[in-house]
N, C-alpha and C. Protein backbone atom coordinates (compact mmCIF):
# COMPACT_ATOMS: atom_id res chain seq x y z
N MET A 1 0.89 -1.00 0.40
CA MET A 1 0.43 0.28 -0.44
C MET A 1 1.25 1.95 0.00
N PRO A 2 1.81 1.65 0.75
CA PRO A 2 2.51 2.84 1.36
C PRO A 2 3.38 2.91 -0.29
N GLN A 3 3.54 1.59 -1.22
CA GLN A 3 4.62 2.19 -2.74
C GLN A 3 3.72 2.42 -3.84
N LYS A 4 2.23 2.45 -3.67
CA LYS A 4 1.37 2.56 -4.16
C LYS A 4 0.58 4.84 -4.32
N LYS A 5 0.27 4.97 -2.98
CA LYS A 5 0.40 6.25 -2.83
C LYS A 5 2.10 7.33 -3.01
N VAL A 6 4.27 6.89 -3.15
CA VAL A 6 5.05 7.24 -3.73
C VAL A 6 4.74 6.78 -5.25
N ASN A 7 4.14 6.46 -5.68
CA ASN A 7 3.83 6.43 -7.21
C ASN A 7 3.22 7.38 -6.66
N GLN A 8 1.64 7.14 -6.56
CA GLN A 8 0.73 9.05 -6.77
C GLN A 8 1.58 10.17 -7.15
N LYS A 9 2.44 9.90 -5.62
CA LYS A 9 2.77 11.12 -5.36
C LYS A 9 3.73 11.31 -6.52
N LEU A 10 4.98 10.34 -6.69
CA LEU A 10 6.25 10.70 -7.61
C LEU A 10 4.97 11.19 -9.54
N LYS A 11 3.83 10.07 -9.53
CA LYS A 11 3.19 10.00 -10.91
C LYS A 11 2.26 11.39 -10.81
N ALA A 12 1.69 12.46 -9.69
CA ALA A 12 1.38 13.15 -9.91
C ALA A 12 3.06 15.45 -9.95
N ASN A 13 3.80 14.49 -9.41
CA ASN A 13 5.14 15.61 -9.51
C ASN A 13 5.89 15.48 -11.43
N LEU A 14 5.90 14.11 -11.51
CA LEU A 14 5.51 14.10 -12.46
C LEU A 14 5.27 15.22 -13.80
N SER A 15 4.06 14.88 -14.19
CA SER A 15 2.58 15.47 -14.55
C SER A 15 3.03 17.11 -14.68
N LEU A 16 2.87 17.24 -13.37
CA LEU A 16 3.10 18.83 -13.07
C LEU A 16 3.51 19.20 -13.43
N MET A 17 6.03 18.61 -13.24
CA MET A 17 6.52 19.16 -14.69
C MET A 17 6.53 18.89 -16.03
N LEU A 18 5.99 17.98 -17.02
CA LEU A 18 5.67 18.18 -17.83
C LEU A 18 4.42 19.12 -18.53
N ASN A 19 3.42 19.08 -17.70
CA ASN A 19 2.61 20.19 -18.44
C ASN A 19 2.91 21.42 -18.26
N ILE A 20 4.04 21.97 -17.27
CA ILE A 20 5.43 22.90 -16.68
C ILE A 20 5.72 23.29 -18.17
N HIS A 21 6.84 21.56 -18.89
CA HIS A 21 7.67 21.72 -19.86
C HIS A 21 6.90 22.04 -21.09
N PHE A 22 5.73 22.30 -20.91
CA PHE A 22 5.00 22.40 -22.72
C PHE A 22 4.78 24.09 -22.51
N LEU A 23 4.44 24.75 -21.29
CA LEU A 23 4.60 26.81 -21.29
C LEU A 23 6.07 27.02 -21.46
N TYR A 24 7.85 25.77 -20.85
CA TYR A 24 8.51 26.13 -20.96
C TYR A 24 9.11 25.91 -22.62
N ILE A 25 8.31 25.34 -23.53
CA ILE A 25 8.81 25.08 -25.02
C ILE A 25 8.45 26.41 -24.81
N ILE A 26 7.31 26.53 -25.16
CA ILE A 26 5.78 27.51 -25.47
C ILE A 26 7.35 29.01 -25.33
N ALA A 27 7.59 29.53 -24.11
CA ALA A 27 8.65 30.54 -23.77
C ALA A 27 10.20 30.60 -24.96
N LEU A 28 10.89 29.58 -24.76
CA LEU A 28 11.93 29.53 -25.62
C LEU A 28 11.03 29.65 -27.30
N VAL A 29 10.24 29.56 -27.48
CA VAL A 29 9.48 30.29 -28.82
C VAL A 29 9.48 30.87 -28.97
N ILE A 30 8.80 31.64 -27.82
CA ILE A 30 7.83 33.53 -27.80
C ILE A 30 10.20 34.05 -28.25
N GLN A 31 10.70 33.24 -27.81
CA GLN A 31 11.63 34.34 -27.54
C GLN A 31 12.78 34.09 -28.44
N LEU A 32 12.50 32.58 -29.23
CA LEU A 32 13.65 32.68 -30.39
C LEU A 32 12.33 33.62 -31.82
N ILE A 33 11.08 33.85 -31.44
CA ILE A 33 10.98 34.48 -32.83
C ILE A 33 10.79 35.72 -32.44
N ALA A 34 11.35 36.47 -31.58
CA ALA A 34 11.16 37.74 -31.15
C ALA A 34 12.80 38.14 -31.26
N PHE A 35 13.78 37.27 -30.88
CA PHE A 35 15.38 37.23 -31.69
C PHE A 35 15.54 37.16 -33.10
N ASP A 36 15.09 36.15 -33.49
CA ASP A 36 14.52 35.90 -35.28
C ASP A 36 14.04 37.45 -35.60
N ALA A 37 12.58 38.38 -35.21
CA ALA A 37 12.80 38.96 -35.76
C ALA A 37 13.15 40.40 -35.80
N GLY A 38 14.12 40.90 -34.45
CA GLY A 38 14.47 41.72 -34.43
C GLY A 38 16.48 41.30 -35.29
N ASN A 39 16.50 40.40 -36.07
CA ASN A 39 17.61 39.61 -36.42
C ASN A 39 18.73 39.45 -35.87
N LEU A 40 18.73 39.52 -34.26
CA LEU A 40 19.63 39.21 -32.99
C LEU A 40 20.54 38.13 -32.93
N ILE A 41 19.81 36.82 -34.32
CA ILE A 41 20.76 35.39 -33.94
C ILE A 41 20.68 35.47 -35.49
N GLU A 42 22.11 34.38 -36.14
CA GLU A 42 22.30 33.97 -37.03
C GLU A 42 21.15 33.49 -37.35
N PRO A 43 20.68 33.07 -38.77
CA PRO A 43 19.84 32.40 -39.67
C PRO A 43 19.72 30.91 -39.08
N ILE A 44 21.16 29.98 -39.38
CA ILE A 44 21.73 29.73 -38.78
C ILE A 44 21.57 28.72 -37.34
N VAL A 45 21.67 30.00 -36.65
CA VAL A 45 21.16 29.32 -35.49
C VAL A 45 19.92 29.57 -35.12
N VAL A 46 19.09 29.77 -35.95
CA VAL A 46 17.77 30.55 -35.21
C VAL A 46 16.80 28.46 -36.40
N PHE A 47 18.17 28.40 -36.66
CA PHE A 47 17.54 27.32 -38.01
C PHE A 47 16.72 26.07 -36.96
N ARG A 48 18.87 25.72 -36.01
CA ARG A 48 19.44 24.61 -35.53
C ARG A 48 17.99 25.02 -34.15
N ARG A 49 18.11 26.24 -33.33
CA ARG A 49 16.94 26.33 -31.72
C ARG A 49 15.82 25.75 -32.79
N TRP A 50 15.76 25.96 -33.40
CA TRP A 50 13.95 25.86 -33.83
C TRP A 50 13.89 23.64 -33.76
N ILE A 51 15.02 23.54 -34.43
CA ILE A 51 14.39 21.88 -34.55
C ILE A 51 15.10 20.93 -32.40
N LEU A 52 16.15 21.73 -32.06
CA LEU A 52 15.98 21.60 -30.79
C LEU A 52 14.34 21.25 -30.38
N LEU A 53 14.04 22.76 -30.51
CA LEU A 53 12.65 23.16 -29.47
C LEU A 53 11.83 22.25 -29.96
N VAL A 54 11.53 21.54 -31.63
CA VAL A 54 10.61 20.29 -32.09
C VAL A 54 11.02 19.52 -31.46
N SER A 55 12.57 18.95 -31.82
CA SER A 55 12.51 17.13 -31.57
C SER A 55 12.36 17.09 -30.09
N SER A 56 12.89 18.12 -29.24
CA SER A 56 12.85 18.63 -27.73
C SER A 56 10.48 18.40 -27.65
N LEU A 57 10.13 18.81 -27.88
CA LEU A 57 8.85 18.68 -27.25
C LEU A 57 8.20 17.79 -28.07
N VAL A 58 8.92 17.03 -29.31
CA VAL A 58 8.33 15.51 -29.14
C VAL A 58 8.42 14.02 -28.04
N VAL A 59 9.77 14.68 -28.56
CA VAL A 59 10.57 13.81 -26.88
C VAL A 59 9.25 13.86 -25.39
N ILE A 60 8.23 15.45 -25.64
CA ILE A 60 7.76 15.53 -23.91
C ILE A 60 7.13 15.18 -23.70
N ILE A 61 5.96 15.45 -25.17
CA ILE A 61 4.53 14.35 -25.68
C ILE A 61 5.22 13.35 -25.39
N PHE A 62 5.66 12.47 -26.07
CA PHE A 62 6.45 10.93 -25.42
C PHE A 62 5.97 10.52 -24.76
N LEU A 63 6.97 11.63 -23.88
CA LEU A 63 6.95 11.81 -21.72
C LEU A 63 5.86 11.51 -21.77
N TRP A 64 5.49 12.82 -21.87
CA TRP A 64 3.30 12.45 -21.64
C TRP A 64 2.78 12.00 -21.35
N PHE A 65 2.83 11.14 -22.38
CA PHE A 65 1.81 9.66 -22.89
C PHE A 65 2.37 8.73 -22.18
N ILE A 66 4.00 8.59 -21.96
CA ILE A 66 4.06 7.09 -21.15
C ILE A 66 3.49 8.05 -19.58
N SER A 67 3.78 9.05 -19.32
CA SER A 67 3.97 9.30 -17.46
C SER A 67 1.68 8.69 -17.96
N ARG A 68 1.28 9.02 -18.16
CA ARG A 68 -0.18 9.29 -18.71
C ARG A 68 -0.77 8.13 -18.98
N LYS A 69 -0.25 7.38 -18.63
CA LYS A 69 -1.08 4.83 -18.91
C LYS A 69 -1.01 5.07 -16.80
N SER A 70 -2.05 4.00 -16.84
CA SER A 70 -2.74 4.38 -15.55
C SER A 70 -1.77 3.49 -14.91
N ASN A 71 -1.58 2.07 -15.63
CA ASN A 71 -0.46 0.70 -14.87
C ASN A 71 0.71 1.39 -14.91
N VAL A 72 1.49 2.38 -14.83
CA VAL A 72 3.18 2.48 -14.75
C VAL A 72 2.97 2.52 -13.41
N SER A 73 5.00 1.18 -13.30
CA SER A 73 5.01 1.40 -12.53
C SER A 73 5.93 2.83 -11.82
N GLN A 74 6.28 2.69 -10.35
CA GLN A 74 7.59 3.49 -10.63
C GLN A 74 8.55 4.11 -11.46
N ALA A 75 9.65 2.47 -11.88
CA ALA A 75 10.45 2.65 -11.85
C ALA A 75 10.42 3.28 -13.47
N ILE A 76 9.05 2.76 -14.36
CA ILE A 76 9.10 3.41 -15.70
C ILE A 76 9.01 5.55 -15.66
N LEU A 77 8.29 5.57 -14.19
CA LEU A 77 8.45 7.35 -14.05
C LEU A 77 9.36 7.16 -13.84
N ARG A 78 10.42 6.79 -12.73
CA ARG A 78 11.83 7.19 -12.57
C ARG A 78 12.67 7.36 -13.88
N ARG A 79 12.49 7.28 -15.20
CA ARG A 79 13.55 6.64 -15.86
C ARG A 79 12.53 7.81 -16.90
N VAL A 80 11.12 8.26 -16.89
CA VAL A 80 10.72 9.27 -17.58
C VAL A 80 11.57 11.02 -16.98
N ILE A 81 11.66 10.25 -15.64
CA ILE A 81 12.52 11.93 -15.42
C ILE A 81 13.81 11.87 -15.71
N ILE A 82 14.42 10.68 -15.97
CA ILE A 82 15.83 10.80 -16.48
C ILE A 82 16.26 10.95 -17.28
N ALA A 83 15.56 11.03 -18.51
CA ALA A 83 14.66 11.30 -19.85
C ALA A 83 14.49 13.21 -20.26
N LEU A 84 14.21 13.11 -19.59
CA LEU A 84 13.26 14.64 -18.67
C LEU A 84 14.57 15.44 -19.10
N ILE A 85 15.20 15.12 -18.06
CA ILE A 85 16.40 16.22 -17.19
C ILE A 85 17.50 15.86 -19.22
N VAL A 86 17.33 14.27 -19.01
CA VAL A 86 18.84 14.89 -20.52
C VAL A 86 18.06 15.71 -21.31
N VAL A 87 16.74 16.47 -21.61
CA VAL A 87 16.45 17.20 -22.94
C VAL A 87 16.43 18.82 -22.30
N ASP A 88 15.69 18.34 -20.73
CA ASP A 88 15.96 20.01 -20.17
C ASP A 88 18.39 20.17 -20.04
N VAL A 89 19.37 18.72 -20.20
CA VAL A 89 20.04 20.15 -20.00
C VAL A 89 20.98 20.48 -21.64
N SER A 90 19.64 19.08 -21.90
CA SER A 90 20.56 19.93 -23.84
C SER A 90 20.00 20.70 -23.98
N ILE A 91 19.03 21.13 -24.08
CA ILE A 91 18.21 22.57 -24.39
C ILE A 91 19.49 23.74 -23.32
N ALA A 92 19.56 23.31 -22.09
CA ALA A 92 20.24 24.24 -22.18
C ALA A 92 21.62 24.43 -22.23
N SER A 93 22.42 23.09 -22.98
CA SER A 93 23.43 23.23 -23.28
C SER A 93 23.78 24.54 -24.55
N PHE A 94 23.34 23.77 -25.06
CA PHE A 94 23.03 23.66 -26.20
C PHE A 94 22.19 25.53 -25.68
N TYR A 95 21.54 26.11 -26.12
CA TYR A 95 21.56 27.47 -25.42
C TYR A 95 22.62 28.86 -25.22
N VAL A 96 23.83 27.51 -24.08
CA VAL A 96 25.10 28.29 -23.63
C VAL A 96 25.52 28.32 -24.86
N TYR A 97 26.56 27.51 -25.42
CA TYR A 97 27.00 26.95 -26.87
C TYR A 97 26.87 28.60 -27.74
N THR A 98 26.07 28.47 -28.01
CA THR A 98 25.46 29.69 -28.83
C THR A 98 24.88 30.35 -28.75
N GLN A 99 25.53 31.01 -27.41
CA GLN A 99 25.01 32.40 -26.69
C GLN A 99 26.08 32.46 -25.81
N ARG A 100 27.14 32.36 -26.77
CA ARG A 100 28.92 32.97 -26.52
C ARG A 100 29.08 31.63 -25.36
N GLY A 101 29.05 31.73 -24.65
CA GLY A 101 29.63 30.60 -23.61
C GLY A 101 30.16 30.85 -22.85
N MET A 102 30.65 32.12 -21.76
CA MET A 102 30.71 32.27 -20.51
C MET A 102 29.51 33.33 -20.89
N ALA A 103 29.84 34.14 -21.75
CA ALA A 103 29.24 34.92 -21.44
C ALA A 103 27.10 35.27 -22.03
N SER A 104 27.37 33.54 -21.88
CA SER A 104 26.06 33.42 -21.62
C SER A 104 24.20 33.82 -21.03
N LYS A 105 23.09 34.26 -20.77
CA LYS A 105 23.01 34.29 -19.23
C LYS A 105 21.99 32.95 -19.87
N ALA A 106 21.69 32.41 -20.77
CA ALA A 106 20.81 30.84 -20.48
C ALA A 106 21.41 30.25 -18.82
N VAL A 107 23.14 30.23 -18.01
CA VAL A 107 22.63 29.55 -17.81
C VAL A 107 22.44 29.03 -16.66
N PHE A 108 20.79 29.94 -16.90
CA PHE A 108 19.71 29.84 -15.80
C PHE A 108 18.93 29.20 -15.82
N LEU A 109 19.35 28.27 -16.58
CA LEU A 109 18.45 26.94 -17.38
C LEU A 109 18.83 25.99 -17.06
N TYR A 110 20.39 25.44 -16.32
CA TYR A 110 20.18 23.73 -16.32
C TYR A 110 19.19 24.33 -15.17
N ILE A 111 18.85 25.05 -14.19
CA ILE A 111 17.37 25.24 -12.81
C ILE A 111 16.26 24.21 -12.93
N VAL A 112 15.71 24.49 -14.48
CA VAL A 112 14.72 23.76 -14.86
C VAL A 112 15.68 22.20 -14.72
N PRO A 113 16.41 21.81 -15.47
CA PRO A 113 15.98 19.76 -15.32
C PRO A 113 16.58 19.94 -13.41
N LEU A 114 16.70 20.46 -12.71
CA LEU A 114 17.36 20.48 -11.50
C LEU A 114 15.92 20.39 -10.23
N LEU A 115 14.90 20.98 -10.71
CA LEU A 115 13.53 21.59 -10.18
C LEU A 115 13.47 19.10 -10.91
N VAL A 116 13.50 18.77 -11.62
CA VAL A 116 13.11 18.38 -13.06
C VAL A 116 13.54 16.93 -11.69
N ALA A 117 14.64 17.37 -11.03
CA ALA A 117 15.31 15.75 -10.83
C ALA A 117 15.01 15.72 -8.81
N ALA A 118 14.23 17.25 -8.31
CA ALA A 118 13.36 17.09 -7.02
C ALA A 118 12.74 16.55 -7.51
N CYS A 119 11.83 16.34 -8.28
CA CYS A 119 10.17 15.53 -8.21
C CYS A 119 10.00 13.92 -7.53
N MET A 120 12.13 13.85 -7.43
CA MET A 120 11.90 11.99 -7.50
C MET A 120 11.87 12.52 -6.08
N GLN A 121 12.70 13.24 -4.98
CA GLN A 121 12.86 13.45 -3.64
C GLN A 121 13.85 12.13 -3.22
N ARG A 122 15.26 11.88 -4.11
CA ARG A 122 15.53 11.60 -3.92
C ARG A 122 17.38 12.67 -4.33
N LYS A 123 17.60 11.85 -3.40
CA LYS A 123 19.20 12.90 -2.81
C LYS A 123 20.06 13.02 -3.74
N ILE A 124 20.28 11.54 -4.04
CA ILE A 124 21.18 11.14 -5.11
C ILE A 124 20.89 11.60 -7.03
N ALA A 125 19.09 11.44 -6.95
CA ALA A 125 18.97 11.71 -8.72
C ALA A 125 18.99 14.20 -8.13
N LEU A 126 18.32 14.21 -7.38
CA LEU A 126 19.22 15.46 -7.10
C LEU A 126 20.94 15.69 -7.57
N PHE A 127 21.43 15.24 -7.04
CA PHE A 127 23.03 15.88 -7.54
C PHE A 127 23.87 15.75 -8.13
N SER A 128 23.12 13.77 -8.77
CA SER A 128 23.59 12.91 -9.75
C SER A 128 23.20 14.11 -10.92
N ALA A 129 22.12 14.75 -11.11
CA ALA A 129 21.49 15.69 -12.51
C ALA A 129 22.01 17.45 -12.11
N SER A 130 22.98 17.30 -10.17
CA SER A 130 23.67 19.00 -10.33
C SER A 130 25.00 18.18 -11.34
N VAL A 131 25.39 17.45 -11.17
CA VAL A 131 27.04 17.11 -11.56
C VAL A 131 26.66 17.11 -13.01
N LEU A 132 25.61 16.32 -14.08
CA LEU A 132 25.44 16.74 -15.04
C LEU A 132 25.01 17.76 -15.18
N CYS A 133 25.11 18.92 -14.66
CA CYS A 133 24.53 19.50 -15.76
C CYS A 133 25.84 20.79 -14.99
N VAL A 134 26.21 20.31 -14.38
CA VAL A 134 27.52 21.58 -13.86
C VAL A 134 28.41 20.80 -14.58
N ALA A 135 28.73 19.44 -15.10
CA ALA A 135 29.72 19.36 -16.58
C ALA A 135 29.52 19.40 -18.25
N ALA A 136 27.78 19.71 -18.36
CA ALA A 136 27.87 20.27 -19.39
C ALA A 136 27.93 21.66 -19.76
N TYR A 137 28.25 22.14 -18.42
CA TYR A 137 27.35 24.21 -18.99
C TYR A 137 29.00 23.44 -19.07
N LEU A 138 30.16 23.59 -18.40
CA LEU A 138 31.34 23.94 -18.66
C LEU A 138 32.51 23.16 -19.61
N ILE A 139 31.71 21.65 -20.18
CA ILE A 139 31.51 22.31 -21.33
C ILE A 139 31.21 22.86 -22.91
N ALA A 140 30.25 23.19 -22.12
CA ALA A 140 30.10 24.42 -23.52
C ALA A 140 30.61 25.03 -23.26
N ALA A 141 30.81 25.32 -22.21
CA ALA A 141 31.64 27.60 -22.14
C ALA A 141 32.64 26.65 -22.26
N ILE A 142 33.80 26.26 -21.58
CA ILE A 142 34.90 26.09 -21.82
C ILE A 142 35.48 26.07 -24.54
N GLY A 143 34.11 24.67 -24.56
CA GLY A 143 33.97 24.94 -25.93
C GLY A 143 34.16 25.54 -26.11
N TYR A 144 33.10 27.05 -26.46
CA TYR A 144 32.80 27.15 -26.97
C TYR A 144 34.16 28.51 -27.05
N PHE A 145 34.51 28.20 -25.86
CA PHE A 145 36.30 30.19 -25.99
C PHE A 145 37.49 28.93 -26.49
N LYS A 146 37.10 28.41 -26.50
CA LYS A 146 37.87 27.72 -26.98
C LYS A 146 38.09 27.35 -28.78
N LEU A 147 37.32 27.21 -29.18
CA LEU A 147 36.45 27.27 -30.66
C LEU A 147 36.36 28.88 -31.25
N ASN A 148 37.10 30.43 -29.82
CA ASN A 148 36.50 31.14 -29.65
C ASN A 148 37.64 32.08 -29.48
N PHE A 149 38.20 31.97 -29.05
CA PHE A 149 39.97 32.54 -27.81
C PHE A 149 39.39 34.19 -27.69
N ASN A 150 39.05 34.56 -28.81
CA ASN A 150 38.92 35.67 -28.76
C ASN A 150 37.68 36.14 -28.58
N GLU A 151 37.52 36.15 -26.81
CA GLU A 151 35.78 36.43 -26.75
C GLU A 151 35.89 36.16 -25.16
N GLY A 152 36.82 36.31 -24.77
CA GLY A 152 37.58 36.64 -23.65
C GLY A 152 38.47 36.83 -23.00
N TYR A 153 38.34 36.26 -21.39
CA TYR A 153 40.33 35.94 -20.87
C TYR A 153 39.93 34.62 -20.86
N LYS A 154 41.47 34.24 -20.88
CA LYS A 154 41.17 32.67 -19.72
C LYS A 154 40.11 32.94 -18.13
N ILE A 155 41.16 33.62 -17.31
CA ILE A 155 40.63 33.76 -16.36
C ILE A 155 39.05 34.19 -15.48
N GLU A 156 38.65 35.19 -17.04
CA GLU A 156 36.85 35.52 -16.86
C GLU A 156 36.66 33.95 -17.16
N LEU A 157 36.80 33.55 -17.88
CA LEU A 157 36.09 31.85 -17.96
C LEU A 157 36.38 31.49 -16.79
N TYR A 158 37.42 31.49 -16.03
CA TYR A 158 37.33 29.58 -15.36
C TYR A 158 36.99 30.92 -13.86
N GLY A 159 36.55 32.08 -13.91
CA GLY A 159 35.94 32.41 -12.55
C GLY A 159 34.50 32.78 -13.32
N GLU A 160 33.34 32.36 -13.69
CA GLU A 160 32.50 32.28 -14.30
C GLU A 160 32.54 30.86 -14.39
N ALA A 161 32.94 29.90 -15.27
CA ALA A 161 32.21 28.43 -15.22
C ALA A 161 32.65 28.03 -13.85
N GLY A 162 33.54 28.85 -12.65
CA GLY A 162 33.51 28.12 -11.47
C GLY A 162 32.58 28.14 -10.01
N PHE A 163 31.75 30.14 -10.66
CA PHE A 163 31.21 30.32 -9.80
C PHE A 163 29.48 29.50 -10.61
N TYR A 164 29.50 29.83 -11.35
CA TYR A 164 27.97 29.16 -12.31
C TYR A 164 27.81 27.30 -11.50
N SER A 165 29.43 27.11 -11.87
CA SER A 165 29.29 25.67 -11.23
C SER A 165 28.87 25.18 -10.05
N ALA A 166 29.37 26.11 -9.01
CA ALA A 166 29.10 25.80 -6.82
C ALA A 166 28.15 26.57 -7.09
N MET A 167 27.10 27.51 -7.65
CA MET A 167 25.73 28.10 -7.87
C MET A 167 24.62 27.26 -8.41
N LEU A 168 24.92 25.73 -8.68
CA LEU A 168 24.23 24.60 -9.10
C LEU A 168 24.70 24.04 -8.83
N LEU A 169 25.45 23.66 -7.89
CA LEU A 169 25.56 22.74 -6.75
C LEU A 169 24.85 23.45 -5.58
N LEU A 170 25.44 24.19 -5.36
CA LEU A 170 24.03 25.33 -4.29
C LEU A 170 23.01 25.05 -4.19
N ILE A 171 22.47 25.23 -5.38
CA ILE A 171 20.77 25.65 -5.38
C ILE A 171 20.51 23.67 -5.38
N ALA A 172 21.31 22.96 -6.26
CA ALA A 172 20.84 21.45 -6.24
C ALA A 172 20.28 21.39 -4.14
N LEU A 173 21.76 21.88 -3.80
CA LEU A 173 21.62 21.40 -2.05
C LEU A 173 20.53 22.52 -1.67
N ALA A 174 19.86 22.94 -2.17
CA ALA A 174 18.77 23.56 -1.68
C ALA A 174 17.41 23.87 -2.01
N LEU A 175 17.10 23.09 -3.18
CA LEU A 175 16.48 21.73 -3.37
C LEU A 175 16.20 21.08 -2.70
N TRP A 176 17.38 20.36 -2.23
CA TRP A 176 17.17 18.89 -1.11
C TRP A 176 16.97 19.38 0.00
N ILE A 177 17.63 20.14 0.69
CA ILE A 177 16.71 20.41 2.20
C ILE A 177 15.14 21.24 1.74
N LEU A 178 14.68 20.88 0.86
CA LEU A 178 12.99 22.31 0.53
C LEU A 178 12.21 20.26 0.38
N VAL A 179 12.74 19.07 -0.53
CA VAL A 179 11.97 18.94 -0.84
C VAL A 179 12.51 16.74 -0.09
N ARG A 180 13.22 17.03 0.37
CA ARG A 180 13.38 15.54 1.03
C ARG A 180 12.99 14.71 1.96
N PRO A 181 12.03 14.04 1.60
CA PRO A 181 11.02 13.10 2.91
C PRO A 181 11.44 13.58 4.27
N GLN A 182 10.25 13.77 4.84
CA GLN A 182 10.48 14.63 6.62
C GLN A 182 10.29 12.94 6.91
N LYS A 183 11.65 13.31 8.47
CA LYS A 183 10.60 11.60 9.52
C LYS A 183 9.30 12.06 9.57
N ASN A 184 9.25 11.74 10.32
CA ASN A 184 7.63 11.16 11.29
C ASN A 184 7.74 10.85 13.07
N THR A 185 8.40 12.92 13.70
CA THR A 185 8.67 12.44 15.06
C THR A 185 7.17 12.53 16.06
């Protein structure tokens, strides 16, 4: 009986997060349309973002359908959450890379997979997601810097990368404090 309650809570959390993701994709599409209308980004980047957003939407819809099944197991729900985290990290990493790496404001998008991981109410899930976010951010920021070395200083790269990596880990810690299961006293 307790297993069913945990399953229902996890299912409800996941359902809410998937619904929020539809709004998240809409917000990214609106931003993309505005930036394209103002010629703020190159046409090839616009095209690649459209591919990313449409592909992400297809995956999110697929995950939504899986999560809506009435007899879905807790293990499947956890796999759906992991897949959603991977989608979110991919979106954030792509945006960081295409917005000039360490100069990107899109580092904020790494909070989305941390929020999704918090739905599981498991420390290992939340901190694994935060390490994945940090690794993906470092790859995107350092990769951009190495390919476009005249756009910043190495010390600036390490300062920004270190600071944002630490902030992502601290946000994960704060989320864990908020969502960890409480023992009845």
